XYZ file of C-alpha atoms in Angstrom:
677
model
C -0.071 -0.017 0.021
C 2.780 2.475 0.822
C 4.472 1.765 -2.516
C 1.171 2.277 -4.378
C 0.651 5.610 -2.584
C 4.184 6.729 -3.311
C 3.532 5.985 -7.006
C 0.139 7.839 -6.952
C 1.631 10.870 -5.108
C 4.265 11.386 -7.737
C 1.925 10.741 -10.701
C 3.717 7.295 -11.646
C 1.804 4.279 -13.132
C 0.965 1.351 -11.006
C -1.452 -1.533 -10.966
C -4.203 1.115 -10.123
C -4.767 3.379 -12.945
C -3.385 6.788 -12.466
C -6.822 8.325 -12.455
C -8.778 5.457 -10.607
C -9.190 5.807 -6.713
C -11.003 4.550 -3.913
C -11.988 8.066 -2.901
C -12.245 11.151 -5.056
C -12.429 14.445 -3.064
C -13.567 17.636 -4.982
C -12.536 20.668 -3.167
C -9.064 21.247 -1.356
C -10.758 23.116 1.553
C -9.961 22.146 5.067
C -12.893 19.895 5.049
C -11.621 18.195 1.935
C -8.123 17.798 3.230
C -9.451 16.446 6.517
C -11.558 13.848 4.584
C -8.581 12.858 2.321
C -6.007 12.470 5.004
C -8.238 10.306 7.385
C -9.389 8.224 4.548
C -5.869 7.606 3.329
C -4.814 6.698 6.966
C -7.571 3.993 6.676
C -5.843 2.526 3.651
C -7.828 4.115 0.836
C -6.311 5.612 -2.264
C -7.370 9.177 -2.384
C -7.106 12.152 -4.848
C -8.100 15.695 -3.911
C -9.007 17.988 -6.721
C -8.956 21.701 -6.081
C -10.118 24.197 -8.778
C -7.927 26.982 -7.646
C -4.132 26.942 -7.525
C -3.999 26.640 -3.749
C -5.203 24.143 -1.302
C -6.496 24.917 2.220
C -9.443 27.237 1.338
C -9.903 29.908 3.805
C -7.569 28.673 6.530
C -4.666 29.042 4.170
C -6.277 31.783 2.066
C -6.885 34.610 4.667
C -9.083 33.538 7.477
C -6.509 32.917 10.350
C -8.325 34.509 13.374
C -10.461 31.368 13.569
C -13.968 31.418 14.970
C -14.356 28.437 17.143
C -17.432 28.961 19.350
C -16.952 26.848 22.483
C -13.486 25.199 22.225
C -14.576 22.060 23.991
C -16.830 21.053 21.040
C -13.645 20.735 18.713
C -11.665 17.549 18.805
C -10.271 15.016 16.463
C -8.684 16.090 13.202
C -9.424 19.827 13.551
C -7.823 19.972 16.994
C -4.872 18.049 15.816
C -4.423 20.388 12.844
C -4.517 23.534 14.973
C -2.204 22.170 17.606
C 0.246 21.202 14.852
C 0.148 24.740 13.455
C 0.800 26.275 16.844
C 3.593 23.859 17.558
C 5.298 24.659 14.272
C 5.930 28.307 15.323
C 5.624 27.944 19.019
C 2.491 30.121 19.002
C 0.832 30.310 22.404
C -2.728 30.905 20.895
C -4.108 27.628 19.485
C -6.463 29.025 16.752
C -4.620 32.123 15.428
C -1.674 30.951 13.290
C -0.646 32.697 10.062
C -1.821 31.386 6.602
C 1.636 30.233 5.376
C 2.035 28.190 8.474
C -1.452 26.503 7.953
C -0.440 25.803 4.418
C 2.838 24.149 5.588
C 0.917 21.937 8.099
C -1.627 20.845 5.546
C 1.026 19.958 3.056
C 2.984 17.943 5.593
C -0.177 16.002 6.594
C -1.146 15.236 2.966
C 2.403 14.061 2.215
C 2.615 11.743 5.294
C -0.831 10.166 4.315
C 0.041 9.726 0.726
C -2.729 11.716 -0.759
C -2.549 12.748 -4.391
C -3.482 16.515 -4.872
C -4.393 18.170 -8.161
C -4.812 21.959 -8.224
C -6.021 24.480 -10.802
C -8.549 21.972 -12.244
C -12.223 22.732 -12.097
C -15.000 20.344 -12.389
C -16.268 19.866 -16.057
C -18.611 16.946 -15.952
C -19.856 14.031 -13.770
C -20.702 10.459 -14.948
C -23.332 8.366 -13.152
C -24.721 4.971 -13.338
C -28.053 4.953 -11.776
C -27.613 6.573 -8.291
C -23.994 6.115 -8.156
C -21.242 8.506 -9.362
C -18.582 6.739 -11.469
C -16.249 9.417 -12.386
C -15.760 13.054 -12.725
C -13.824 14.883 -15.470
C -11.802 18.220 -15.030
C -11.263 21.132 -17.382
C -8.070 19.603 -18.668
C -9.889 16.495 -19.900
C -8.693 14.101 -17.150
C -11.256 11.576 -15.868
C -11.073 10.459 -12.238
C -12.964 7.350 -11.554
C -13.737 6.406 -7.926
C -15.761 4.128 -5.650
C -16.753 7.024 -3.320
C -16.925 10.771 -3.775
C -16.912 13.798 -1.369
C -17.940 17.298 -2.331
C -15.872 19.473 -0.057
C -16.192 22.684 -2.197
C -17.571 25.807 -0.837
C -19.977 26.089 -3.761
C -21.349 22.457 -3.955
C -20.364 21.990 -7.569
C -19.951 18.199 -7.572
C -23.317 17.843 -5.669
C -25.112 20.120 -8.202
C -23.518 18.274 -11.196
C -24.594 14.935 -9.697
C -28.285 16.245 -9.706
C -28.538 16.109 -5.811
C -31.269 18.508 -4.550
C -30.127 21.842 -3.401
C -31.224 25.392 -2.486
C -29.597 28.819 -2.878
C -30.808 31.757 -0.832
C -33.152 32.073 2.135
C -36.073 30.031 3.167
C -39.210 31.830 4.544
C -40.004 31.814 8.184
C -42.976 29.582 7.537
C -41.013 26.756 5.736
C -39.341 25.348 8.673
C -40.816 27.486 11.538
C -37.701 29.507 11.928
C -38.174 32.910 13.488
C -35.037 34.458 12.032
C -35.530 33.091 8.473
C -36.129 35.095 5.342
C -35.972 38.858 4.403
C -34.924 40.888 7.362
C -34.653 44.663 7.073
C -32.816 46.128 10.029
C -34.104 49.406 11.824
C -31.770 52.365 12.321
C -30.020 51.931 15.613
C -28.686 55.445 16.508
C -25.292 55.380 18.096
C -22.515 57.834 18.829
C -19.034 57.298 17.739
C -18.022 56.812 21.329
C -20.601 54.052 21.754
C -19.707 52.462 18.451
C -16.071 52.352 19.536
C -16.708 51.147 23.071
C -18.582 48.175 21.598
C -15.757 47.393 19.117
C -13.512 44.483 20.016
C -10.752 45.904 17.596
C -10.555 48.948 19.916
C -10.677 47.033 23.120
C -14.570 47.094 23.461
C -16.548 44.138 24.744
C -19.370 44.244 22.232
C -19.950 41.721 19.325
C -17.365 41.310 16.637
C -19.920 42.124 14.069
C -22.214 45.103 14.870
C -25.461 44.991 12.920
C -27.893 47.701 11.955
C -27.547 51.162 10.350
C -25.970 53.364 13.136
C -27.468 56.724 11.839
C -30.045 58.124 9.439
C -27.926 58.260 6.294
C -29.237 59.241 2.823
C -28.974 56.662 0.111
C -29.752 59.018 -2.732
C -27.613 60.960 -5.032
C -28.264 64.554 -6.446
C -30.649 63.210 -8.986
C -32.691 61.189 -6.463
C -31.386 57.840 -7.558
C -29.870 55.288 -5.221
C -26.096 55.685 -4.722
C -23.663 52.845 -5.394
C -24.301 49.646 -3.469
C -27.722 50.725 -2.321
C -30.775 48.568 -3.788
C -34.411 49.596 -4.224
C -36.688 48.079 -1.568
C -37.896 44.741 -2.842
C -41.104 45.405 -0.783
C -41.017 41.905 0.565
C -42.894 40.939 3.776
C -40.387 40.233 6.636
C -39.680 36.571 6.781
C -40.180 36.079 3.090
C -37.979 33.726 1.071
C -35.621 34.820 -1.739
C -32.684 33.753 -3.766
C -30.182 35.961 -2.119
C -27.347 35.098 0.161
C -25.053 36.811 2.743
C -22.212 38.961 1.388
C -18.669 37.756 0.620
C -15.362 39.429 1.164
C -11.611 38.672 1.548
C -9.988 38.046 4.842
C -6.878 40.166 4.617
C -3.737 39.579 6.624
C -2.339 42.971 7.578
C 0.379 44.324 9.702
C 1.784 47.543 11.099
C 5.288 46.229 11.088
C 7.057 48.267 8.465
C 9.715 45.747 7.757
C 7.048 43.128 6.822
C 4.625 45.476 5.094
C 3.505 46.050 1.604
C 1.253 49.222 0.986
C -2.279 48.590 0.057
C -2.495 48.555 -3.731
C -4.509 50.805 -5.887
C -6.704 48.617 -8.287
C -6.546 49.147 -11.935
C -10.295 49.634 -11.966
C -10.397 52.074 -9.028
C -13.697 54.107 -8.876
C -14.130 56.479 -5.947
C -17.890 56.793 -6.557
C -18.245 53.304 -5.189
C -17.468 54.649 -1.644
C -19.991 57.385 -1.406
C -21.882 55.705 1.276
C -18.716 54.968 3.066
C -17.878 58.752 2.919
C -21.266 59.703 4.279
C -20.705 57.207 7.175
C -17.455 58.826 8.039
C -19.021 62.350 7.710
C -21.875 61.261 9.920
C -19.282 60.044 12.839
C -16.404 62.551 12.996
C -13.417 60.980 14.521
C -14.362 57.515 13.311
C -11.155 55.237 13.523
C -9.792 52.582 11.195
C -10.290 49.938 13.932
C -13.998 50.597 13.962
C -14.478 50.274 10.356
C -12.773 46.873 10.283
C -12.647 43.967 12.684
C -8.891 43.403 13.364
C -8.475 39.797 14.745
C -4.973 39.416 16.345
C -2.910 36.686 14.837
C 0.492 35.228 15.572
C 3.686 37.262 14.705
C 2.112 40.753 14.890
C -0.273 40.123 12.090
C -3.995 40.858 12.043
C -6.899 39.099 10.162
C -8.888 42.247 8.743
C -12.530 41.206 8.501
C -15.849 43.305 8.057
C -18.059 44.799 10.701
C -20.816 47.240 10.542
C -22.784 48.973 7.671
C -19.787 49.589 5.320
C -16.689 47.523 5.545
C -15.007 44.762 3.401
C -18.273 43.002 3.055
C -19.639 43.676 -0.442
C -23.532 43.251 -0.165
C -25.376 42.448 -3.331
C -22.291 41.630 -5.501
C -22.440 37.899 -4.945
C -25.979 36.992 -5.880
C -25.007 35.307 -9.188
C -21.928 33.486 -7.634
C -23.359 30.090 -6.230
C -25.019 28.917 -9.363
C -22.705 30.935 -11.700
C -20.489 29.479 -14.453
C -16.726 29.847 -14.359
C -16.706 33.236 -16.242
C -19.482 34.624 -13.901
C -17.474 33.562 -10.754
C -14.320 35.016 -12.085
C -16.054 38.281 -12.840
C -17.426 38.484 -9.263
C -14.087 37.383 -7.807
C -12.301 40.348 -9.577
C -14.975 42.727 -8.593
C -14.637 41.901 -5.000
C -10.868 42.197 -5.265
C -11.201 45.758 -6.920
C -13.888 46.789 -4.471
C -11.964 46.039 -1.340
C -8.593 47.098 -2.571
C -10.308 50.325 -3.846
C -11.921 50.878 -0.441
C -8.477 50.687 1.346
C -6.972 53.005 -1.325
C -9.855 55.484 -0.892
C -9.493 55.497 2.929
C -5.760 56.185 2.576
C -5.688 58.735 -0.204
C -8.969 60.404 -0.894
C -8.609 64.021 0.476
C -12.283 63.934 1.544
C -11.408 61.504 4.151
C -10.037 63.079 7.410
C -6.325 63.191 7.619
C -6.221 61.205 10.830
C -8.168 58.378 9.298
C -5.920 58.444 6.179
C -2.851 58.195 8.398
C -4.325 55.361 10.422
C -5.123 53.503 7.241
C -1.685 54.051 5.715
C -0.005 52.741 8.954
C -1.340 49.381 7.936
C -0.349 47.196 4.884
C -0.424 43.734 3.476
C 1.940 41.217 5.094
C 5.093 40.929 2.879
C 5.627 37.275 3.899
C 2.057 36.121 3.066
C 0.652 35.195 -0.266
C 3.979 36.062 -1.928
C 2.881 34.314 -5.231
C -0.277 36.248 -5.341
C 0.854 39.805 -4.829
C 0.344 39.379 -1.170
C -3.415 39.291 -1.714
C -5.360 36.485 0.006
C -5.905 33.254 -2.077
C -9.457 32.631 -1.242
C -12.694 34.639 -1.677
C -14.676 34.136 1.537
C -17.730 32.341 0.073
C -19.752 32.404 3.288
C -22.660 30.478 1.869
C -23.107 28.898 -1.515
C -25.467 26.084 -2.389
C -27.020 24.009 0.438
C -27.992 20.348 -0.053
C -31.502 19.152 0.741
C -30.597 15.799 2.068
C -31.821 13.089 4.478
C -32.145 15.521 7.193
C -32.262 19.339 7.003
C -30.904 21.203 9.984
C -32.906 24.239 11.055
C -32.910 26.842 13.789
C -34.241 24.550 16.469
C -31.451 22.070 15.967
C -29.149 24.844 17.198
C -31.260 25.894 20.199
C -33.799 23.468 21.479
C -33.706 20.049 19.528
C -29.866 19.946 19.997
C -29.430 16.113 20.621
C -29.012 13.700 17.746
C -28.463 9.914 18.042
C -26.390 9.878 14.870
C -24.133 12.875 15.817
C -20.711 12.875 13.976
C -19.632 16.360 15.177
C -20.643 19.471 17.140
C -21.214 23.065 16.433
C -21.608 25.917 18.922
C -21.043 29.186 17.287
C -23.732 31.851 17.393
C -26.167 32.390 14.625
C -24.311 35.072 12.666
C -25.557 36.454 9.241
C -23.624 39.213 7.395
C -25.417 41.785 5.379
C -27.287 40.460 2.350
C -28.054 43.854 0.747
C -28.360 47.574 1.532
C -31.842 48.886 0.792
C -33.412 52.241 0.173
C -36.224 52.931 2.686
C -39.222 55.078 1.956
C -37.667 58.043 3.518
C -34.620 57.872 1.245
C -32.310 56.499 3.890
C -30.124 53.361 4.003
C -31.151 50.081 5.834
C -29.027 47.128 6.514
C -30.886 43.999 5.229
C -30.379 40.327 5.901
C -28.292 40.571 8.929
C -29.783 40.276 12.421
C -28.415 40.568 15.946
C -26.122 37.658 16.707
C -28.352 35.070 18.266
C -26.993 32.435 20.719
C -26.743 28.762 19.814
C -26.258 25.958 22.320
C -23.487 23.385 21.694
C -25.429 21.179 19.348
C -24.958 17.781 17.748
C -24.776 17.532 13.875
C -26.393 14.461 12.542
C -24.716 12.092 10.024
C -28.041 12.384 8.008
C -27.161 15.995 7.235
C -24.098 14.862 5.252
C -25.619 12.515 2.844
C -27.981 13.065 -0.038
C -31.504 11.432 -0.383
C -30.965 7.702 -1.260
C -32.858 8.030 -4.453
C -30.422 10.849 -5.622
C -26.925 9.368 -4.892
C -25.593 6.711 -2.749
C -21.834 7.239 -2.961
C -21.551 10.957 -2.196
C -20.973 12.872 1.027
C -21.120 16.601 1.457
C -19.452 18.053 4.605
C -19.457 21.754 3.619
C -22.625 22.564 1.547
C -24.290 20.179 3.945
C -28.089 19.797 4.411
C -29.243 22.885 6.386
C -31.383 25.894 6.286
C -29.850 29.278 5.741
C -30.375 30.052 9.392
C -28.782 26.832 10.614
C -25.956 27.373 8.110
C -25.168 30.848 9.766
C -23.928 28.938 12.755
C -22.555 25.738 11.012
C -20.344 27.674 8.507
C -17.211 27.550 10.669
C -13.946 25.962 9.475
C -13.313 23.708 12.463
C -16.881 22.419 11.981
C -16.226 21.812 8.320
C -13.008 19.914 9.222
C -14.747 17.763 11.808
C -17.457 16.941 9.257
C -14.681 16.221 6.735
C -13.189 13.768 9.147
C -16.539 12.087 9.654
C -17.138 11.976 5.809
C -13.698 10.449 5.084
C -14.266 7.730 7.566
C -17.795 7.113 6.276
C -16.794 6.895 2.769
C -14.175 4.136 3.695
C -16.730 2.235 5.602
C -19.227 2.455 2.684
C -16.631 1.212 0.265
C -15.360 -1.640 2.437
C -18.912 -2.849 3.331
C -20.240 -2.364 -0.232
C -23.202 -0.418 0.984
C -24.603 2.949 0.178
C -23.535 5.960 2.455
C -27.158 5.968 3.515
C -26.817 2.403 5.012
C -23.377 2.442 6.830
C -23.309 1.452 10.531
C -23.377 4.817 12.003
C -22.693 3.465 15.583
C -19.476 2.033 14.160
C -18.647 5.347 12.587
C -19.152 7.173 15.751
C -16.950 4.626 17.672
C -14.220 5.211 15.146
C -14.527 9.056 15.504
C -14.298 8.739 19.268
C -11.176 6.606 18.933
C -9.808 9.559 16.858
C -10.615 11.910 19.695
C -13.606 13.578 17.887
C -16.151 15.344 20.146
C -19.717 14.020 19.701
C -21.288 15.164 22.860
C -20.665 17.319 25.945
C -21.317 15.937 29.367
C -22.050 19.435 30.655
C -25.342 19.383 28.499
C -26.725 16.451 30.690
C -27.975 18.876 33.495
C -29.553 21.260 31.049
C -33.260 21.924 31.531
C -34.828 20.770 28.151
C -38.205 22.133 27.000
C -38.951 18.874 25.297
C -38.803 17.083 28.666
C -41.084 19.567 30.466
C -44.785 18.688 30.966
C -47.515 20.865 29.413
C -47.207 23.331 26.593
C -43.694 25.124 26.621
C -42.447 27.827 24.349
C -38.918 29.273 24.534
C -37.883 32.883 23.913
C -36.349 31.970 20.618
C -39.814 30.665 19.380
C -41.447 33.875 20.597
C -41.892 37.030 18.696
C -39.165 39.530 19.709
C -39.305 43.252 19.205
C -36.250 45.310 19.545
C -32.753 44.033 20.134
C -32.521 41.420 22.893
C -29.160 40.119 24.069
C -28.560 36.403 24.305
C -27.295 34.878 27.603
C -26.570 31.533 29.289
C -26.564 32.995 32.752
C -28.125 30.864 35.403
C -29.842 27.640 34.265
C -32.071 28.766 31.569
C -34.460 26.355 29.700
C -32.755 24.979 26.696
C -29.543 26.598 27.799
C -30.170 30.209 26.701
C -32.374 33.088 27.567
C -32.393 36.848 26.522
C -32.384 40.132 28.350
C -32.910 43.819 27.353
C -29.363 44.929 28.501
C -31.330 47.627 30.557
C -31.454 49.782 27.457
C -33.821 51.183 24.900
C -36.748 51.160 27.429
C -40.192 50.943 25.917
C -39.062 49.645 22.601
C -38.535 46.066 23.409
C -41.062 43.211 24.010
C -41.310 39.378 23.777
C -44.673 37.912 22.755
C -45.390 34.198 23.416
C -48.469 32.864 21.357
C -49.278 29.330 22.463
C -51.888 27.154 20.644
C -54.387 25.417 23.038
C -55.195 21.823 22.418
C -58.358 21.637 24.428
C -60.506 24.138 26.323
C -59.823 24.231 29.979
C -58.103 25.985 32.784
C -54.278 26.178 32.671
C -51.598 27.468 35.053
C -49.256 29.866 33.310
C -45.684 29.789 34.493
C -42.692 31.934 33.360
C -39.081 31.041 33.852
C -36.226 33.662 34.391
C -32.753 33.984 36.054
C -32.709 36.093 39.079
C -30.012 38.760 39.982
C -29.626 41.861 41.980
C -29.584 43.975 38.926
C -32.765 42.589 37.449
C -35.984 44.367 37.111
C -37.918 45.015 40.375
C -41.349 45.405 38.895
C -41.946 43.623 35.594
C -45.462 43.832 34.152
C -46.391 40.552 32.390
C -49.584 40.440 30.336
C -51.612 37.254 29.954
C -54.317 37.233 27.383
C -56.907 34.518 28.127
C -60.513 33.497 27.117
C -61.987 35.891 29.686
C -59.858 38.893 29.085
C -56.333 40.192 29.949
C -54.489 40.022 33.178
C -51.328 41.830 34.185
C -48.917 40.237 36.694
C -46.035 42.008 38.256
C -42.827 39.960 38.682
C -39.788 40.855 40.691
C -36.894 39.224 38.821
C -34.442 40.105 41.586
C -36.115 37.173 43.666
C -35.259 33.573 43.049
C -38.216 31.847 41.156
C -40.067 29.745 43.658
C -40.752 26.683 41.432
C -37.522 24.602 41.147
C -35.557 27.943 41.382
C -36.594 28.420 37.693
C -40.401 29.020 37.273
C -42.878 31.371 38.803
C -46.662 31.058 38.532
C -48.495 33.795 36.910
C -51.975 32.377 37.869
C -54.528 30.006 36.333
C -56.763 31.181 33.555
C -59.391 29.629 31.083
C -58.173 29.087 27.470
C -59.772 27.852 24.454
C -58.485 26.310 21.107
C -60.197 29.191 19.172
C -57.867 31.725 20.664
C -54.178 31.284 21.538
C -52.749 32.076 24.853
C -50.693 35.365 24.517
C -48.147 36.322 27.175
C -46.247 39.426 26.672
C -43.091 40.807 28.421
C -42.260 44.423 27.837
C -39.384 46.626 29.102
C -41.671 49.735 29.154
C -41.201 51.740 32.391
C -38.981 49.081 33.940
C -36.124 49.824 36.392
C -33.545 47.086 35.686
C -32.504 44.389 33.412
C -35.520 42.517 31.930
C -34.985 38.894 31.263
C -37.153 36.435 29.069
C -36.831 32.709 29.022
C -39.642 30.075 28.670
C -43.337 30.203 29.311
C -45.064 26.919 30.317
C -48.959 26.147 30.535
C -50.069 23.327 32.678
C -53.667 21.982 32.364
C -55.459 22.094 35.773
C -57.862 19.261 36.201
C-alpha cells in the first residue's frame, strides 16, 4: 500500500490506474483535506482535486483568526491540525496561526498520508450509473474514477452536477418554522461614535465582533434622487419572506503595522471612488471614526491581524455575490475580480482620498499587507470568502431549532456551537430615502449542538456514494452557525471515515453502520457530545405546553445569555437599554378548552427588574401580573406561577413581556402552560 501511494503521489503508473481511486474528493478546502487524510490513513487511495491554484481554502487563504465557538466542542482532526500549526512556530494561541504556517501543516499532513493532490482544475462533468457517481472529469480532460466521492467545495459543484437537490438563498419563516428566516430589514439603531467604539473589540471594547444595523440616518440618494452605489431599491417583501439572495462575501486580509514586513495597500486598476460614497457619508456622520471601528482586526501570531468586515460599510460587498453560487466559471471569475477591486479600492480610498479626514488616512496608511504572506499572489489572499453557496437538501435538513432546542442527535458525528451570525445580504433604500442594512440580524445564541450524519448525505434516491461536509443539508439560518472551518473539518473527518466504511462494506452511504462510525470517531478523539449538557433543563422534557424565547416574537434588540440555568440553555435580556421599545410575545396554541396554570421562567439577579409587568391574554380577558426578577423563582428555582386562567382552542394564549417603564434588566426565557384538572 505504501508503494502504491508513493506512485500515486508522484503521478507514476501502478497496478491502479493513475486516475482511478477509492475516494475522489472535490474541493481542497480544510474539510476536503481532513476527509482525504483520514481516509488515506484508513488505507484508501485518495485524490483531492482543487479548482484554484492553492489548497486549504479559507484557513490558508486569509481567515486566520479562527471562529471556534466553544473550544470544548472541537476535537479529532481539526484540533490535531490547529495544535500542529501552533507547535510549528511555538505560538501560544491555539487558533490564530498565520496562513503560510497553516499551508505548511496541511502539506505535511497530505504528504505523510500519501494523498494525491491536483490543483487548478475545475469540475467539467460528472458520470453516473443509476444513483452512483462513477467518475468526474476536470477542465483539462482528465477523468477520475472512484468508488466514493466527497464534495468539499464551498460552492457545492459536484453535488449539483450529480443532480442532488439543493437550494440557494433564504427560506421563509414559515417553511421550517424559523423565527430568524427570510427577508430581514434592520431598523436604524442610532449610536454615537463613542458608543460604537466602546462596543468594538478591535478597539478594546466588549461588544460583538460584528455590529449590525444602520448606526445613523444616512441618505442613500444622489443629487438626481437615484440610489447611490451599493444601495438597492426596497424589494417590498414581507419580513420573513424567502428569496434567492445570500449573505455577502469578502476577502479576509492578512495585515500588519510592522514596516519591515509590510507592503502598501495597492490601488486597483479599476479604481472608482464613486463606489465609496456611502462610506464617505458614514465617515462624515461620525467625526473621529477610527480605522479599527470600520474593520474587525483579529489578532494573529507574529504581529499580524486578520482584517474582516464589521458594521454597515466594511470589506463585505453586499449584493455583489448573488450570481455566484450557481454561476459558471466566467461569472464567478468576474465576481471574484469585482470583489478584489472593490476591497482594494476601499482601502486605497481611505488612505488617499482628500475628503477622508487626515487622521483616518494616516491610520489607514499605517497598515499594509503582510510581505511574507501570499507572496505568489501579490500578497493578496488566495481565497474569496464564500460564506454561503449552495446548500444540500438531504436526508435531514438542520434548522434553527437544531441549534437551540432540539440539539441532541443519536447519529451525531460532530458538534457546532458558534452563534447564529449572518452578514449583510443587501443595503436597501427605505421609503424616506435613507439606507437600511438587510439580511443581517443581531447575533443570536446557539447551544453546543450535535450535527447528525444524515445532514451529510443526499437522499438515497439521488446518490448513494456521495458525502457533502461543507454545503451540507441545512437551512440558511442553521448554516449561519454551522459555517465555521473547525466544524467543516470535523465533518470532513466524519465523511472520510464514512466513505471508507461504505466502500469496504459495499453499502450506500445511507446504510453504513453509524454506531461503528461514531465509535471510530471517538477513537480519533472527535467530540460528539458534551457531558455538561446532561444537566440542562430541556423544554422537550417539561410537561404541558412550553415555548422558549427563541420561538416567541421579539421586538427590538434582545441580548442572548446563558446566565443561570435557563431552559434549553439560553435566555435573553434587554441589557437595561432602549426602554419601551422591546417586547417578547409568546403565542401558544391550546389543544383543548380548560383551565391552565401559566408559568414563566427567568434567571434572578440583584440588577434585574424590580417590577416587571407581564400580560396574559386569556379567554375571559387580559390580566397583568407584576414579577420581581431580583427574587429567585419559587418553583424549582426556575419558574414562577402567573396564575390560572381559562383558555380555548379558538384563541391562542398570549403572554407579553415588555421593558416599558422598567427599572432594571428585563429577562425572558420560557413560558409553560399546565392544564389544571
